[in-house]
Structures are given as C-alpha cells and as structure tokens.
PDB file of C-alpha atoms in Angstrom:
ATOM      1  CA  MET A   1     -46.026 144.997 193.611  1.00 50.00           C
ATOM      2  CA  LYS A   2     -46.034 143.565 197.043  1.00 53.00           C
ATOM      3  CA  PRO A   3     -49.161 142.268 198.490  1.00 51.00           C
ATOM      4  CA  GLU A   4     -48.742 144.472 201.308  1.00 52.00           C
ATOM      5  CA  SER A   5     -48.125 147.629 199.211  1.00 52.00           C
ATOM      6  CA  LYS A   6     -51.023 146.660 197.058  1.00 52.00           C
ATOM      7  CA  GLN A   7     -53.191 146.657 200.076  1.00 51.00           C
ATOM      8  CA  LYS A   8     -52.062 150.141 201.365  1.00 50.00           C
ATOM      9  CA  SER A   9     -52.382 151.647 198.697  1.00 51.00           C
ATOM     10  CA  LYS A  10     -56.169 150.010 198.195  1.00 50.00           C
ATOM     11  CA  ASP A  11     -56.693 151.333 201.817  1.00 51.00           C
ATOM     12  CA  LYS A  12     -55.317 154.661 200.791  1.00 50.00           C
ATOM     13  CA  LYS A  13     -57.678 155.047 197.833  1.00 54.00           C
ATOM     14  CA  SER A  14     -60.897 154.028 200.247  1.00 68.00           C
ATOM     15  CA  ARG A  15     -60.291 156.230 202.720  1.00 67.00           C
ATOM     16  CA  LEU A  16     -59.475 159.235 200.119  1.00 66.00           C
ATOM     17  CA  GLN A  17     -63.119 157.529 198.449  1.00 72.00           C
ATOM     18  CA  LEU A  18     -64.679 157.593 201.955  1.00 68.00           C
ATOM     19  CA  LEU A  19     -63.776 161.310 202.537  1.00 59.00           C
ATOM     20  CA  HIS A  20     -65.154 162.448 199.049  1.00 59.00           C
ATOM     21  CA  GLN A  21     -68.420 160.367 199.970  1.00 68.00           C
ATOM     22  CA  TYR A  22     -68.341 162.549 202.999  1.00 60.00           C
ATOM     23  CA  TYR A  23     -67.607 166.092 201.479  1.00 58.00           C
ATOM     24  CA  SER A  24     -70.367 165.240 198.646  1.00 66.00           C
ATOM     25  CA  TYR A  25     -73.092 163.955 200.856  1.00 63.00           C
ATOM     26  CA  THR A  26     -72.912 166.822 203.422  1.00 57.00           C
ATOM     27  CA  GLY A  27     -72.593 169.249 200.789  1.00 60.00           C
ATOM     28  CA  PHE A  28     -69.053 170.464 201.642  1.00 56.00           C
ATOM     29  CA  TYR A  29     -68.166 171.194 197.823  1.00 56.00           C
ATOM     30  CA  THR A  30     -71.893 172.710 196.750  1.00 62.00           C
ATOM     31  CA  PHE A  31     -71.239 175.134 199.874  1.00 58.00           C
ATOM     32  CA  VAL A  32     -67.545 175.795 198.783  1.00 56.00           C
ATOM     33  CA  TRP A  33     -68.469 177.089 194.911  1.00 59.00           C
ATOM     34  CA  GLN A  34     -71.817 179.149 196.392  1.00 58.00           C
ATOM     35  CA  ALA A  35     -69.158 180.976 198.718  1.00 54.00           C
ATOM     36  CA  VAL A  36     -66.906 181.772 196.292  1.00 54.00           C
ATOM     37  CA  LEU A  37     -69.431 182.663 193.420  1.00 60.00           C
ATOM     38  CA  LYS A  38     -70.830 185.053 196.428  1.00 56.00           C
ATOM     39  CA  ALA A  39     -67.525 186.422 197.148  1.00 52.00           C
ATOM     40  CA  LEU A  40     -66.332 186.814 193.570  1.00 59.00           C
ATOM     41  CA  PRO A  41     -67.973 190.280 192.700  1.00 66.00           C
ATOM     42  CA  TYR A  42     -66.156 191.428 195.972  1.00 53.00           C
ATOM     43  CA  ILE A  43     -62.808 189.769 195.114  1.00 54.00           C
ATOM     44  CA  VAL A  44     -62.812 191.371 191.896  1.00 64.00           C
ATOM     45  CA  ALA A  45     -63.703 194.280 192.807  1.00 65.00           C
ATOM     46  CA  ILE A  46     -61.093 194.492 195.795  1.00 54.00           C
ATOM     47  CA  VAL A  47     -58.457 193.830 192.832  1.00 58.00           C
ATOM     48  CA  VAL A  48     -59.771 196.144 189.570  1.00 67.00           C
ATOM     49  CA  ALA A  49     -59.403 199.102 192.578  1.00 63.00           C
ATOM     50  CA  VAL A  50     -56.003 198.062 193.962  1.00 54.00           C
ATOM     51  CA  TYR A  51     -55.046 197.826 190.335  1.00 62.00           C
ATOM     52  CA  ALA A  52     -56.171 201.380 189.232  1.00 64.00           C
ATOM     53  CA  VAL A  53     -54.466 202.775 192.298  1.00 56.00           C
ATOM     54  CA  ASN A  54     -51.444 200.801 191.747  1.00 56.00           C
ATOM     55  CA  HIS A  55     -51.737 202.124 188.129  1.00 60.00           C
ATOM     56  CA  PHE A  56     -51.121 206.073 189.486  1.00 65.00           C
ATOM     57  CA  PHE A  57     -49.503 205.291 192.312  1.00 60.00           C
ATOM     58  CA  ASN A  58     -46.918 202.032 193.346  1.00 61.00           C
ATOM     59  CA  ILE A  59     -48.440 200.546 196.605  1.00 55.00           C
ATOM     60  CA  ASN A  60     -45.263 198.006 196.392  1.00 61.00           C
ATOM     61  CA  ALA A  61     -42.729 200.791 196.145  1.00 69.00           C
ATOM     62  CA  ALA A  62     -44.625 202.926 198.881  1.00 67.00           C
ATOM     63  CA  LEU A  63     -44.664 199.984 201.246  1.00 66.00           C
ATOM     64  CA  THR A  64     -41.396 199.098 200.253  1.00 70.00           C
ATOM     65  CA  ARG A  65     -40.368 202.796 200.902  1.00 73.00           C
ATOM     66  CA  LEU A  66     -42.086 202.484 204.221  1.00 72.00           C
ATOM     67  CA  THR A  67     -39.889 199.578 205.800  1.00 73.00           C
ATOM     68  CA  GLU A  68     -37.063 201.811 204.878  1.00 76.00           C
ATOM     69  CA  ILE A  69     -37.571 204.876 206.717  1.00 80.00           C
ATOM     70  CA  LEU A  70     -39.606 203.360 209.469  1.00 80.00           C
ATOM     71  CA  PRO A  71     -37.635 201.647 212.609  1.00 89.00           C
ATOM     72  CA  ALA A  72     -37.969 198.243 213.126  1.00 89.00           C
ATOM     73  CA  PHE A  73     -40.340 198.604 215.705  1.00 91.00           C
ATOM     74  CA  GLY A  74     -42.504 200.844 213.735  1.00 90.00           C
ATOM     75  CA  VAL A  75     -42.558 198.248 210.673  1.00 90.00           C
ATOM     76  CA  LEU A  76     -43.451 195.355 212.844  1.00 93.00           C
ATOM     77  CA  SER A  77     -46.321 197.961 214.431  1.00 93.00           C
ATOM     78  CA  PHE A  78     -47.653 198.469 211.092  1.00 91.00           C
ATOM     79  CA  PHE A  79     -47.572 194.895 210.501  1.00 93.00           C
ATOM     80  CA  PHE A  80     -49.297 193.716 212.852  1.00 95.00           C
ATOM     81  CA  VAL A  81     -52.264 196.490 212.770  1.00 92.00           C
ATOM     82  CA  SER A  82     -52.583 195.699 208.982  1.00 89.00           C
ATOM     83  CA  GLU A  83     -52.618 191.387 209.939  1.00 91.00           C
ATOM     84  CA  THR A  84     -55.214 192.365 212.606  1.00 91.00           C
ATOM     85  CA  LEU A  85     -57.219 194.660 210.588  1.00 85.00           C
ATOM     86  CA  LEU A  86     -58.056 192.255 207.508  1.00 77.00           C
ATOM     87  CA  GLY A  87     -54.780 191.559 206.297  1.00 79.00           C
ATOM     88  CA  LEU A  88     -54.697 193.323 202.919  1.00 75.00           C
ATOM     89  CA  ILE A  89     -50.807 194.059 202.497  1.00 81.00           C
ATOM     90  CA  PRO A  90     -48.767 191.139 201.244  1.00 83.00           C
ATOM     91  CA  PRO A  91     -46.350 189.940 203.945  1.00 88.00           C
ATOM     92  CA  GLU A  92     -43.962 189.379 201.238  1.00 86.00           C
ATOM     93  CA  VAL A  93     -42.830 192.584 201.784  1.00 85.00           C
ATOM     94  CA  PHE A  94     -42.355 192.664 205.173  1.00 91.00           C
ATOM     95  CA  ILE A  95     -40.250 189.393 205.037  1.00 90.00           C
ATOM     96  CA  ALA A  96     -38.341 190.565 202.296  1.00 88.00           C
ATOM     97  CA  TRP A  97     -37.549 193.727 204.860  1.00 90.00           C
ATOM     98  CA  ALA A  98     -36.711 191.253 207.229  1.00 90.00           C
ATOM     99  CA  GLY A  99     -34.075 189.309 205.306  1.00 88.00           C
ATOM    100  CA  LYS A 100     -32.144 192.719 205.015  1.00 85.00           C
ATOM    101  CA  MET A 101     -32.090 192.996 208.616  1.00 88.00           C
ATOM    102  CA  TYR A 102     -28.836 191.914 210.710  1.00 89.00           C
ATOM    103  CA  SER A 103     -30.603 189.120 212.109  1.00 90.00           C
ATOM    104  CA  PRO A 104     -33.136 187.431 209.370  1.00 91.00           C
ATOM    105  CA  TRP A 105     -34.479 184.740 210.975  1.00 94.00           C
ATOM    106  CA  PHE A 106     -35.011 186.547 214.381  1.00 95.00           C
ATOM    107  CA  TYR A 107     -37.253 189.378 212.548  1.00 94.00           C
ATOM    108  CA  LEU A 108     -39.136 186.781 210.757  1.00 95.00           C
ATOM    109  CA  SER A 109     -40.256 185.046 214.022  1.00 96.00           C
ATOM    110  CA  LEU A 110     -41.296 188.350 215.039  1.00 96.00           C
ATOM    111  CA  LEU A 111     -43.070 188.714 211.982  1.00 95.00           C
ATOM    112  CA  ALA A 112     -44.483 185.038 212.029  1.00 95.00           C
ATOM    113  CA  ILE A 113     -45.731 185.475 215.706  1.00 96.00           C
ATOM    114  CA  LEU A 114     -47.399 188.906 214.778  1.00 96.00           C
ATOM    115  CA  SER A 115     -49.449 187.570 212.208  1.00 95.00           C
ATOM    116  CA  TYR A 116     -50.446 185.221 214.343  1.00 95.00           C
ATOM    117  CA  CYS A 117     -51.648 187.113 216.994  1.00 96.00           C
ATOM    118  CA  GLY A 118     -53.019 189.458 214.741  1.00 94.00           C
ATOM    119  CA  GLY A 119     -55.332 186.370 213.485  1.00 92.00           C
ATOM    120  CA  LEU A 120     -56.418 185.496 216.770  1.00 94.00           C
ATOM    121  CA  LEU A 121     -57.104 188.545 217.781  1.00 94.00           C
ATOM    122  CA  SER A 122     -59.340 189.187 214.353  1.00 91.00           C
ATOM    123  CA  TYR A 123     -61.383 186.265 215.271  1.00 90.00           C
ATOM    124  CA  TRP A 124     -62.535 187.976 218.878  1.00 92.00           C
ATOM    125  CA  MET A 125     -63.126 190.815 216.445  1.00 88.00           C
ATOM    126  CA  GLY A 126     -65.471 188.610 214.483  1.00 84.00           C
ATOM    127  CA  ARG A 127     -67.220 187.157 217.907  1.00 86.00           C
ATOM    128  CA  MET A 128     -67.756 190.947 218.647  1.00 87.00           C
ATOM    129  CA  ILE A 129     -68.992 191.381 215.305  1.00 79.00           C
ATOM    130  CA  THR A 130     -71.938 189.165 216.066  1.00 75.00           C
ATOM    131  CA  ARG A 131     -73.082 190.866 219.109  1.00 78.00           C
ATOM    132  CA  ILE A 132     -74.469 193.555 217.108  1.00 73.00           C
ATOM    133  CA  PRO A 133     -78.048 193.371 217.397  1.00 73.00           C
ATOM    134  CA  SER A 134     -78.935 193.533 213.539  1.00 68.00           C
ATOM    135  CA  VAL A 135     -75.870 191.541 212.595  1.00 59.00           C
ATOM    136  CA  HIS A 136     -77.063 188.787 215.191  1.00 56.00           C
ATOM    137  CA  SER A 137     -80.457 188.308 213.928  1.00 64.00           C
ATOM    138  CA  TYR A 138     -79.564 188.242 210.297  1.00 56.00           C
ATOM    139  CA  LEU A 139     -77.337 185.677 211.114  1.00 56.00           C
ATOM    140  CA  GLU A 140     -79.490 183.390 213.294  1.00 57.00           C
ATOM    141  CA  VAL A 141     -82.741 184.176 210.898  1.00 54.00           C
ATOM    142  CA  LYS A 142     -81.098 184.726 206.975  1.00 55.00           C
ATOM    143  CA  MET A 143     -77.538 182.770 207.267  1.00 54.00           C
ATOM    144  CA  GLU A 144     -79.087 179.897 209.462  1.00 55.00           C
ATOM    145  CA  LYS A 145     -78.346 176.760 206.801  1.00 57.00           C
ATOM    146  CA  GLN A 146     -75.232 178.648 205.918  1.00 56.00           C
ATOM    147  CA  LEU A 147     -73.731 179.165 209.502  1.00 59.00           C
ATOM    148  CA  LYS A 148     -74.474 175.583 209.789  1.00 61.00           C
ATOM    149  CA  ASN A 149     -72.497 174.523 207.531  1.00 60.00           C
ATOM    150  CA  SER A 150     -69.498 176.688 208.225  1.00 61.00           C
ATOM    151  CA  LYS A 151     -69.226 175.109 211.720  1.00 64.00           C
ATOM    152  CA  LYS A 152     -68.614 171.439 210.141  1.00 66.00           C
ATOM    153  CA  TRP A 153     -65.692 173.213 207.879  1.00 65.00           C
ATOM    154  CA  GLY A 154     -64.458 175.973 209.908  1.00 69.00           C
ATOM    155  CA  GLY A 155     -60.938 174.312 210.141  1.00 75.00           C
ATOM    156  CA  PHE A 156     -60.859 174.101 206.936  1.00 76.00           C
ATOM    157  CA  LEU A 157     -61.507 178.120 206.335  1.00 75.00           C
ATOM    158  CA  ILE A 158     -58.480 178.626 208.792  1.00 82.00           C
ATOM    159  CA  VAL A 159     -56.278 176.018 207.023  1.00 83.00           C
ATOM    160  CA  VAL A 160     -56.687 177.863 203.631  1.00 80.00           C
ATOM    161  CA  GLY A 161     -56.454 181.250 205.385  1.00 79.00           C
ATOM    162  CA  ALA A 162     -53.024 180.405 207.599  1.00 84.00           C
ATOM    163  CA  LEU A 163     -51.093 178.541 204.265  1.00 82.00           C
ATOM    164  CA  LEU A 164     -52.394 179.859 201.210  1.00 80.00           C
ATOM    165  CA  PRO A 165     -51.614 183.611 199.963  1.00 75.00           C
ATOM    166  CA  LEU A 166     -54.761 185.008 201.176  1.00 75.00           C
ATOM    167  CA  PRO A 167     -56.001 187.122 203.803  1.00 81.00           C
ATOM    168  CA  PHE A 168     -55.625 185.559 207.340  1.00 86.00           C
ATOM    169  CA  SER A 169     -57.384 187.918 209.191  1.00 86.00           C
ATOM    170  CA  ILE A 170     -60.560 187.646 207.132  1.00 82.00           C
ATOM    171  CA  SER A 171     -60.538 183.638 207.473  1.00 84.00           C
ATOM    172  CA  CYS A 172     -60.507 184.180 211.716  1.00 87.00           C
ATOM    173  CA  ILE A 173     -62.932 186.889 211.520  1.00 84.00           C
ATOM    174  CA  ALA A 174     -65.346 184.763 209.632  1.00 80.00           C
ATOM    175  CA  ALA A 175     -64.411 182.117 212.214  1.00 83.00           C
ATOM    176  CA  GLY A 176     -65.386 184.052 214.970  1.00 84.00           C
ATOM    177  CA  ILE A 177     -68.431 185.337 213.178  1.00 79.00           C
ATOM    178  CA  ILE A 178     -69.668 181.334 212.780  1.00 78.00           C
ATOM    179  CA  GLU A 179     -68.392 180.884 216.415  1.00 80.00           C
ATOM    180  CA  PHE A 180     -65.917 177.770 215.447  1.00 84.00           C
ATOM    181  CA  PRO A 181     -64.252 176.658 218.680  1.00 87.00           C
ATOM    182  CA  PHE A 182     -61.331 179.333 219.723  1.00 91.00           C
ATOM    183  CA  LYS A 183     -58.791 176.356 220.657  1.00 91.00           C
ATOM    184  CA  ASN A 184     -59.258 174.882 217.469  1.00 89.00           C
ATOM    185  CA  VAL A 185     -58.689 178.442 215.817  1.00 90.00           C
ATOM    186  CA  VAL A 186     -55.482 178.328 217.257  1.00 93.00           C
ATOM    187  CA  LEU A 187     -54.396 174.708 216.505  1.00 91.00           C
ATOM    188  CA  TYR A 188     -54.974 175.373 212.654  1.00 90.00           C
ATOM    189  CA  GLY A 189     -53.929 178.846 212.930  1.00 91.00           C
ATOM    190  CA  SER A 190     -50.613 177.544 213.829  1.00 92.00           C
ATOM    191  CA  LEU A 191     -49.698 176.691 210.464  1.00 91.00           C
ATOM    192  CA  ARG A 192     -49.577 180.190 209.768  1.00 93.00           C
ATOM    193  CA  LEU A 193     -45.673 180.052 211.720  1.00 94.00           C
ATOM    194  CA  LEU A 194     -44.995 177.108 208.856  1.00 92.00           C
ATOM    195  CA  ARG A 195     -45.950 179.263 205.661  1.00 92.00           C
ATOM    196  CA  PHE A 196     -43.553 182.434 207.019  1.00 94.00           C
ATOM    197  CA  ALA A 197     -41.115 179.762 207.396  1.00 93.00           C
ATOM    198  CA  ILE A 198     -41.467 178.341 203.725  1.00 91.00           C
ATOM    199  CA  TYR A 199     -41.724 181.627 202.742  1.00 90.00           C
ATOM    200  CA  GLY A 200     -38.714 183.242 204.155  1.00 90.00           C
ATOM    201  CA  LEU A 201     -36.385 180.342 203.076  1.00 90.00           C
ATOM    202  CA  ILE A 202     -37.690 181.432 199.367  1.00 88.00           C
ATOM    203  CA  ILE A 203     -37.452 184.984 199.616  1.00 86.00           C
ATOM    204  CA  PHE A 204     -33.894 184.943 202.018  1.00 86.00           C
ATOM    205  CA  ASN A 205     -32.393 183.172 199.452  1.00 82.00           C
ATOM    206  CA  ALA A 206     -33.348 185.410 196.296  1.00 76.00           C
ATOM    207  CA  LEU A 207     -32.285 188.279 197.796  1.00 61.00           C
TER     208      LEU A 207
END
C-alpha cells in the first residue's frame, strides 16, 4: 500500500474514532438505547395489534383493493393524509400502485413529494402539541434533559425517519415537539425523496 493511501486510511479511521468518542462522551448511545427501551412496549403493542387485525382482516389486500377502486386523485389524497397522520400505512403499497399506472415515475414523484410535504406538515403538528399547557409543562419540567439531548441529534432522527422503513411522520412530529430548527428538517427530510427513488427502482423492476 502506498504511503498516501495509508495516511488517508489513518485519517479516516481517526475521524471515525473521534466521532465515536463524541457520541460516547455526549451520551448519544445511552440516549438512543433508553429511547428504544421506552418505545419498545408501544412498538410491540402496535405490531401485535396489526398482526391480530390482519389475521382476521387482510389489511394489505384491502389497501391494494382501495388503490384499485379509487381514482388517482383519491389514492394520492388518501396517501397524503396517511403520511401526515402518523404514516402507519406502508408507502410500498402506493409505490406498487404507481408502478401499474401509465406513467409510473410521474406518479412516484407525486408520492415522494406528498410524503415529504406530509412530513413537514407533521412537524408543525408537533409544534402545536407543545402549545398545550399540560404538555408544555411536562416537557419543560420532567423531560428537560431528554429534550436537551434530542435537540443535539434531531438531524439523526429525521434522517432515520426519511430513509428507513419507519414512519417519517412520527419522526417529524418528534422534531416539532423538541423544536428542532425547521430549515434543518427541510434539508434532512429531503432524503425522503431518495428513499422513494430507490424503492421505486426495486418495486418497478419486480412488477
């Protein structure tokens, strides 16, 4: 290996080590672990509830049927509402619908933009929640430390929601509650468009 390559590898490793040390010292890993533990019971409850409902009523089949009987405007409207209010319906169902349209990439682009805009609207819903006196008092008194940490890593929260198969809306609502800067939500949230492009490539080729 050339000396220059060794130096670049060493510099890269050093940057990663420094990043790891920063997250360790600031308590990022502990914060994420505690957040996961607190959210786990709710996640499990939701998964069990969805599984139980799906056992008696095929949710995916119903959603697929919905995309078949509704006009394009109706499907897009339904999707926008879903992506604004918690976003629990998998976008893949709607991406598959777009793949069957006469102009798949056009409709995929509309879905991506609607999902992105729905997330931004969810952010302001989160901000409105904090104006409720009881919620505001709870956040300021009992959640002061958690809020402080959350504001440090709000960007990470948005990126995870934008790229991973997790509800983007919930990430944006959380960002609004912790009053993470909106301009950063707009920037990091734009990765949502990339996720739709990647999923579109995969699903369209599979259809």
